[in-house]
Short mmCIF file of N, CA and C in Angstrom, two decimals:
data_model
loop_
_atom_site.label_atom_id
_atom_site.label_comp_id
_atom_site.label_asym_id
_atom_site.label_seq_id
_atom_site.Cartn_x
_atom_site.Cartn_y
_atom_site.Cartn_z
N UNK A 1 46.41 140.21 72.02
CA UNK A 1 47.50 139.39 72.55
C UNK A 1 46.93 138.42 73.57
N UNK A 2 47.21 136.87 73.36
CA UNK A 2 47.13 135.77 74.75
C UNK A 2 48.14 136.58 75.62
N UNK A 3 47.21 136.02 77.36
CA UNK A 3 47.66 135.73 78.43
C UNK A 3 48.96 134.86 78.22
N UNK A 4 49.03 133.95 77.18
CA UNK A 4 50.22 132.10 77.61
C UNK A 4 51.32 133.03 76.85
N UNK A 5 51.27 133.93 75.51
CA UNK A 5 52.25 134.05 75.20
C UNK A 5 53.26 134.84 76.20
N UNK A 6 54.86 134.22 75.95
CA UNK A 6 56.29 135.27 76.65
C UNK A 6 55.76 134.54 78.22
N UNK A 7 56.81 135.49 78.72
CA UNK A 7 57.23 135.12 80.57
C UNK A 7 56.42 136.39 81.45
N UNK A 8 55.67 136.33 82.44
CA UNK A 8 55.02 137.06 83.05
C UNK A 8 55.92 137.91 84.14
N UNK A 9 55.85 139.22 84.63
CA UNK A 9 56.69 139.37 85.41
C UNK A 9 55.76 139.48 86.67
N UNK A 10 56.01 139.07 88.33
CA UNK A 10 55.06 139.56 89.20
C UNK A 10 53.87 138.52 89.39
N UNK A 11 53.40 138.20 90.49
CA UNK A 11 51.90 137.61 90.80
C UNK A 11 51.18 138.69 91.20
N UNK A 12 51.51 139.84 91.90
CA UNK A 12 50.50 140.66 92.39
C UNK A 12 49.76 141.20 90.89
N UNK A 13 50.73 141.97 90.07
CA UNK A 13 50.08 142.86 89.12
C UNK A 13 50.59 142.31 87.51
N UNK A 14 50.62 141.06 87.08
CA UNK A 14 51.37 140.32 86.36
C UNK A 14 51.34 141.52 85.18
N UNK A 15 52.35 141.50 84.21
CA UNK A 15 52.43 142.34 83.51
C UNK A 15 53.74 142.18 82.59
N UNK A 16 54.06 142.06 81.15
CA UNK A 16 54.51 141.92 80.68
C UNK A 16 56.13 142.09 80.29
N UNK A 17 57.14 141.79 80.35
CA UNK A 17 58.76 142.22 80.52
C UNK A 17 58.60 142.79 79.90
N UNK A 18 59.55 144.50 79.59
CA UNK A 18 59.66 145.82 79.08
C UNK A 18 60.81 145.42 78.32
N UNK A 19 61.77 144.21 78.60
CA UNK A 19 62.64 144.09 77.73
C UNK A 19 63.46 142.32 78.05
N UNK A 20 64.17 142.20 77.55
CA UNK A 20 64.84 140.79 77.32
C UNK A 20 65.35 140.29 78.68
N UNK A 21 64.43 139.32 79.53
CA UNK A 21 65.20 138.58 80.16
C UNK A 21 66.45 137.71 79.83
N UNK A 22 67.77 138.29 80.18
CA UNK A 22 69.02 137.70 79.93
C UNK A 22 68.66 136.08 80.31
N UNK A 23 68.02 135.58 81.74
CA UNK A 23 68.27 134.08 82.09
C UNK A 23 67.31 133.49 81.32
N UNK A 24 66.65 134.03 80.41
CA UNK A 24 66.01 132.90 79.07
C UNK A 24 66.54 132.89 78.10
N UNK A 25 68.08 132.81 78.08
CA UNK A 25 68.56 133.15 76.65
C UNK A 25 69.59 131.89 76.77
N UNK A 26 70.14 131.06 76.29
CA UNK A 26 71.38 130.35 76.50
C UNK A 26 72.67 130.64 75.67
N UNK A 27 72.31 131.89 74.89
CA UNK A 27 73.45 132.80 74.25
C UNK A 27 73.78 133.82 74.68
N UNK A 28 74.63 134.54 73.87
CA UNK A 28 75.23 136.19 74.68
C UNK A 28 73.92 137.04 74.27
N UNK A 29 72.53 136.16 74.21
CA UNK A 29 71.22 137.21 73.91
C UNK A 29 70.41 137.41 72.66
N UNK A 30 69.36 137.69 72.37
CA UNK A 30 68.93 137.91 71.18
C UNK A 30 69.11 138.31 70.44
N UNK A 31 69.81 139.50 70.38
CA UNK A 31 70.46 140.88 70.04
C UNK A 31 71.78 139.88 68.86
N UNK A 32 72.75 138.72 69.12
CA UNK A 32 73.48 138.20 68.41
C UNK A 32 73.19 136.98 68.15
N UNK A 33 73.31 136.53 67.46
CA UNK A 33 73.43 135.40 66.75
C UNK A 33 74.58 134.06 66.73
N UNK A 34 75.42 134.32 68.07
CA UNK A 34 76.41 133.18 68.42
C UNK A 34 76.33 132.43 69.55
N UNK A 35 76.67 131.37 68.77
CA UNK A 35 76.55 130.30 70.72
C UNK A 35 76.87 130.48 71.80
N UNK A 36 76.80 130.44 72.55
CA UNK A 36 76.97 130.66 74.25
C UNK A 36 78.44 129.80 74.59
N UNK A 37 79.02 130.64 75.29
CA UNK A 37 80.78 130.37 75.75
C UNK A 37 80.22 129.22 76.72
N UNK A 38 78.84 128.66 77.65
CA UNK A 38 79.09 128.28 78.81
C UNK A 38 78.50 126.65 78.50
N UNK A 39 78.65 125.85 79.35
CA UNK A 39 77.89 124.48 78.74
C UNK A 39 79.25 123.77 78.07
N UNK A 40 78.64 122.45 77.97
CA UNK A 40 79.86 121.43 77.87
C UNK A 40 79.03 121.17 75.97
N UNK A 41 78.19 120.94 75.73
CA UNK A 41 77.74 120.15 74.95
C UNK A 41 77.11 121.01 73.60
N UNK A 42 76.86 122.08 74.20
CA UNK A 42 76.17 123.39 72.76
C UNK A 42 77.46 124.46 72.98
N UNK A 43 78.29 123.97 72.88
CA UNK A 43 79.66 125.11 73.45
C UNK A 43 79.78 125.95 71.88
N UNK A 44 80.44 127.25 72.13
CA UNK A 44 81.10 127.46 70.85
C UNK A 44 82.41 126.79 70.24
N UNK A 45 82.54 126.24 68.78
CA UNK A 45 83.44 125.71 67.94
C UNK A 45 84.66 126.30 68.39
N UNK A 46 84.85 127.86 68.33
CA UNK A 46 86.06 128.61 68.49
C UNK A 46 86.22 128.95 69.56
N UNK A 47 85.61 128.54 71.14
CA UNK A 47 86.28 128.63 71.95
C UNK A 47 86.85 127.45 72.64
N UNK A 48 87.97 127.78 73.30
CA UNK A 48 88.52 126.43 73.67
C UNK A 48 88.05 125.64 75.06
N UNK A 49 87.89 124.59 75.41
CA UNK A 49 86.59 123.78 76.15
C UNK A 49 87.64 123.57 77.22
N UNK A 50 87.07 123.64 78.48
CA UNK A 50 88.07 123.04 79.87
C UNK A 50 87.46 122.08 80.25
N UNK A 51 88.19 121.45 80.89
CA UNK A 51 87.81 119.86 81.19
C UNK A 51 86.14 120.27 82.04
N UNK A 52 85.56 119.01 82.00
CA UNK A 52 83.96 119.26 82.33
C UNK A 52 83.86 118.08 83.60
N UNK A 53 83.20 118.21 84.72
CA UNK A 53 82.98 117.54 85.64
C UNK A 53 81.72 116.51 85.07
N UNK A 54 81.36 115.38 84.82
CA UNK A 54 80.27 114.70 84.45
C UNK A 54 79.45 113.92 85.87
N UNK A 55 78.56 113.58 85.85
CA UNK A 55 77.95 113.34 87.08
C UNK A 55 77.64 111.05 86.83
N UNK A 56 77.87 110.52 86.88
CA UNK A 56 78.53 108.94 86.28
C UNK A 56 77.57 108.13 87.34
N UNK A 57 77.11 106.96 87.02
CA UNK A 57 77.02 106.14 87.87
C UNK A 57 77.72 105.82 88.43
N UNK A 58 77.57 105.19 89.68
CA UNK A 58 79.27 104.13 90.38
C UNK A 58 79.36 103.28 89.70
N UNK A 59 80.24 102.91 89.52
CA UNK A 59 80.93 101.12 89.58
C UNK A 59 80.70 100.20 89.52
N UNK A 60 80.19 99.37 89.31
CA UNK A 60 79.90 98.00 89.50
C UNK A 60 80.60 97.61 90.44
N UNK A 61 79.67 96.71 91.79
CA UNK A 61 80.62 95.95 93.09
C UNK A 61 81.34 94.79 92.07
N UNK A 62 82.59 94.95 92.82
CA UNK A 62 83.19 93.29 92.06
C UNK A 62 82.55 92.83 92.94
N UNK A 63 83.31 91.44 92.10
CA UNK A 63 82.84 90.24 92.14
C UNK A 63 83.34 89.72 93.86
N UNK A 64 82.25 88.62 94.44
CA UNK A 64 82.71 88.18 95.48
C UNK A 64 83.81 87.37 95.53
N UNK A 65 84.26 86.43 94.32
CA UNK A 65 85.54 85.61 94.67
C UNK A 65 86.52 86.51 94.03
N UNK A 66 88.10 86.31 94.94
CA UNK A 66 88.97 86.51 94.74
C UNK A 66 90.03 85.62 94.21
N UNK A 67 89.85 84.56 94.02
CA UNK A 67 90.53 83.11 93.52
C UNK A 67 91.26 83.93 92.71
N UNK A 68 92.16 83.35 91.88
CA UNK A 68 93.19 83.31 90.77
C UNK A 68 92.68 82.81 89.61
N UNK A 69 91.85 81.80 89.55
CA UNK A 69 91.01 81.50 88.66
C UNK A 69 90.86 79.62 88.31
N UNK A 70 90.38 79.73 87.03
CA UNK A 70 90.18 77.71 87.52
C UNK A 70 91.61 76.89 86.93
N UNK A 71 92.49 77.84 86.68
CA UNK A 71 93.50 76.77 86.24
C UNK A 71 94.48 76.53 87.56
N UNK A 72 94.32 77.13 88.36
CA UNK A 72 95.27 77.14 89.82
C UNK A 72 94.12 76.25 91.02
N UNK A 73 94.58 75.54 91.62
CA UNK A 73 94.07 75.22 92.52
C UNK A 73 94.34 75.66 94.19
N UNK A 74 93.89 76.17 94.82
CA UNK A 74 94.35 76.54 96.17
C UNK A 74 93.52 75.35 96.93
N UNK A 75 94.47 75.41 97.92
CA UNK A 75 94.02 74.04 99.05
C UNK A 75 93.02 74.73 99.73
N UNK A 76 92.09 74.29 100.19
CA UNK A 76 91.07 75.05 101.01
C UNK A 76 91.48 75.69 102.66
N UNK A 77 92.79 75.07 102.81
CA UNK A 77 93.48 75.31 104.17
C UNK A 77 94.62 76.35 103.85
N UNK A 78 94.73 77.29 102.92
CA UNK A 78 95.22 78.33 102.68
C UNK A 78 94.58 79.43 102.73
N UNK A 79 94.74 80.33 103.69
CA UNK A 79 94.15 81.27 104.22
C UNK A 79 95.37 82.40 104.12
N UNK A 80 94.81 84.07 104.05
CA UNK A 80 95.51 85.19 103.56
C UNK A 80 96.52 85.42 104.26
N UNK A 81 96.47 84.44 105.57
CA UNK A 81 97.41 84.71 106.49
C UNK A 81 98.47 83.37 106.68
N UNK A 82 98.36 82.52 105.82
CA UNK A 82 99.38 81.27 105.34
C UNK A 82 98.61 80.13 105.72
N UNK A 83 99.22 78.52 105.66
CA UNK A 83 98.34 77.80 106.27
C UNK A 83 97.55 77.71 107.38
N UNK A 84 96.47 76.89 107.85
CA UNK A 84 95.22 77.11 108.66
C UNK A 84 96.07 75.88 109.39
N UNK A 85 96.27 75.80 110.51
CA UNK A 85 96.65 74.41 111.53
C UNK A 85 95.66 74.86 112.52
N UNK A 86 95.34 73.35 112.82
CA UNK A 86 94.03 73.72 114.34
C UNK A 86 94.78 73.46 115.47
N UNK A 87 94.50 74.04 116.33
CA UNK A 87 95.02 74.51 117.95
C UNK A 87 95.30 73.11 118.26
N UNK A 88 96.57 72.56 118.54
CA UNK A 88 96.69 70.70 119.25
C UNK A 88 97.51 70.84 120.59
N UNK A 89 97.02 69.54 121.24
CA UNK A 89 98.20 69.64 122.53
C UNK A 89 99.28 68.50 122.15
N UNK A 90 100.11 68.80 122.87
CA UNK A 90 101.08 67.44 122.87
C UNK A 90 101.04 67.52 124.01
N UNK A 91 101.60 65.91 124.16
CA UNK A 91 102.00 65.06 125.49
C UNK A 91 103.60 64.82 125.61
N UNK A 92 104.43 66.25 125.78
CA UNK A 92 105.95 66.17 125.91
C UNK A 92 105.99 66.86 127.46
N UNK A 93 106.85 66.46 128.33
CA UNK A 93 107.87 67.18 129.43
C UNK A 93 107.89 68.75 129.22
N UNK A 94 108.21 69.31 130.33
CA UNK A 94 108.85 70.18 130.13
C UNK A 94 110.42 69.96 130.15
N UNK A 95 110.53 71.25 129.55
CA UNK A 95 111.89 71.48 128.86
C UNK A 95 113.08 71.43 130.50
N UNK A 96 114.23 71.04 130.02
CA UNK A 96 114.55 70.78 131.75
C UNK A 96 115.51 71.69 131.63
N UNK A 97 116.04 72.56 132.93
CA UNK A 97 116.56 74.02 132.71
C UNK A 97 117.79 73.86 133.53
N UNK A 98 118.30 74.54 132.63
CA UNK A 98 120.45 74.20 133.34
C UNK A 98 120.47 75.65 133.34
N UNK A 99 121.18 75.63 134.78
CA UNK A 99 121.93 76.50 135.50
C UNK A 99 122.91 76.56 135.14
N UNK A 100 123.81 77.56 134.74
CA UNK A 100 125.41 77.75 134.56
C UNK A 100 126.13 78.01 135.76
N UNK A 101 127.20 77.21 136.26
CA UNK A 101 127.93 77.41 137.35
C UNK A 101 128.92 78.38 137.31
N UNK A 102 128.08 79.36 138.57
CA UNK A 102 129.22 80.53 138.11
C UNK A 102 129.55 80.71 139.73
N UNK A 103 130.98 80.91 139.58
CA UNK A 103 131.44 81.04 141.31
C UNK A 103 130.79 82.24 141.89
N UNK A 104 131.04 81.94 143.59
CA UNK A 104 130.29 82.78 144.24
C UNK A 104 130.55 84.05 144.92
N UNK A 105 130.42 84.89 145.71
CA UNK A 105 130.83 85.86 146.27
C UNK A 105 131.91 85.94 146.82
N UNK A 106 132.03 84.69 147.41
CA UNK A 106 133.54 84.22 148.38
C UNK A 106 134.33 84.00 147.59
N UNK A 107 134.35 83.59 146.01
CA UNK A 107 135.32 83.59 145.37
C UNK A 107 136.05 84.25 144.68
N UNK A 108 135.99 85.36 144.69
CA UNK A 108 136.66 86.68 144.05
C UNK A 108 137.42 86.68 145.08
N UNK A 109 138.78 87.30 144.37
CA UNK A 109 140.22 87.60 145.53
C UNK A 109 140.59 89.04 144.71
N UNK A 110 140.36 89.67 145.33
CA UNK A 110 140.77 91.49 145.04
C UNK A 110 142.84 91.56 145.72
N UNK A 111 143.14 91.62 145.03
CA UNK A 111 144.61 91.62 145.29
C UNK A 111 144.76 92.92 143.81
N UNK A 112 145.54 93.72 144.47
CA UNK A 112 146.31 95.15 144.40
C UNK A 112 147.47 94.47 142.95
N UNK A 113 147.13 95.63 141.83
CA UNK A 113 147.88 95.37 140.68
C UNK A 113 148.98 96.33 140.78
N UNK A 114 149.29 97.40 141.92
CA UNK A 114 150.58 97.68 141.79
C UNK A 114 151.85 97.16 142.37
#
């Protein structure tokens, strides 16, 4: 018998498995002859499959423009937050402020309603 053939058990005293390592098998074992319940892709026919987690690239980044596209034109002074106006001063007065005339302390007359 080669050293390479089968799985070694041990570094100190290496020495040959006495019987069937179960985690080299990807079936219910040597012993039968049917596919293995576990796995997405060598599954058994007759058992029924639950949804499988897949591991995916991301996404593709979109794209940098957001436009509408080339049949619409947007004004370049339309911004997400409505038109763009730049900060101006005017040269108006102030606003001139009216007082309402309302009588004064001395003018109330408290006279008795019975």
């Amino acid at each position: 018998a080669s050293d390479v053939d089968g799985a070694w058990v041990g570094t100190w005293r290496p020495h040959r498995p006495r019987g069937p390592i179960m985690a080299q098998f990807t079936s219910p074992g040597p012993k039968y002859s049917i596919p293995g319940t576990t796995g997405y892709l060598v599954h058994n026919p007759t058992k029924t499959k639950a949804p499988a987690y897949t591991f995916q690239r991301a996404k593709a980044p979109g794209t940098d423009s957001c436009s509408p596209g080339p049949r619409y034109y947007v004004q370049p002074s339309i911004t997400r937050n409505g038109k763009y106006v730049a900060p101006a001063q005017h040269m108006g007065g102030l606003p001139k402020i009216t007082t309402e005339v309302t009588p004064g302390p001395s003018e109330y007359r408290f006279s008795s309603t019975s």
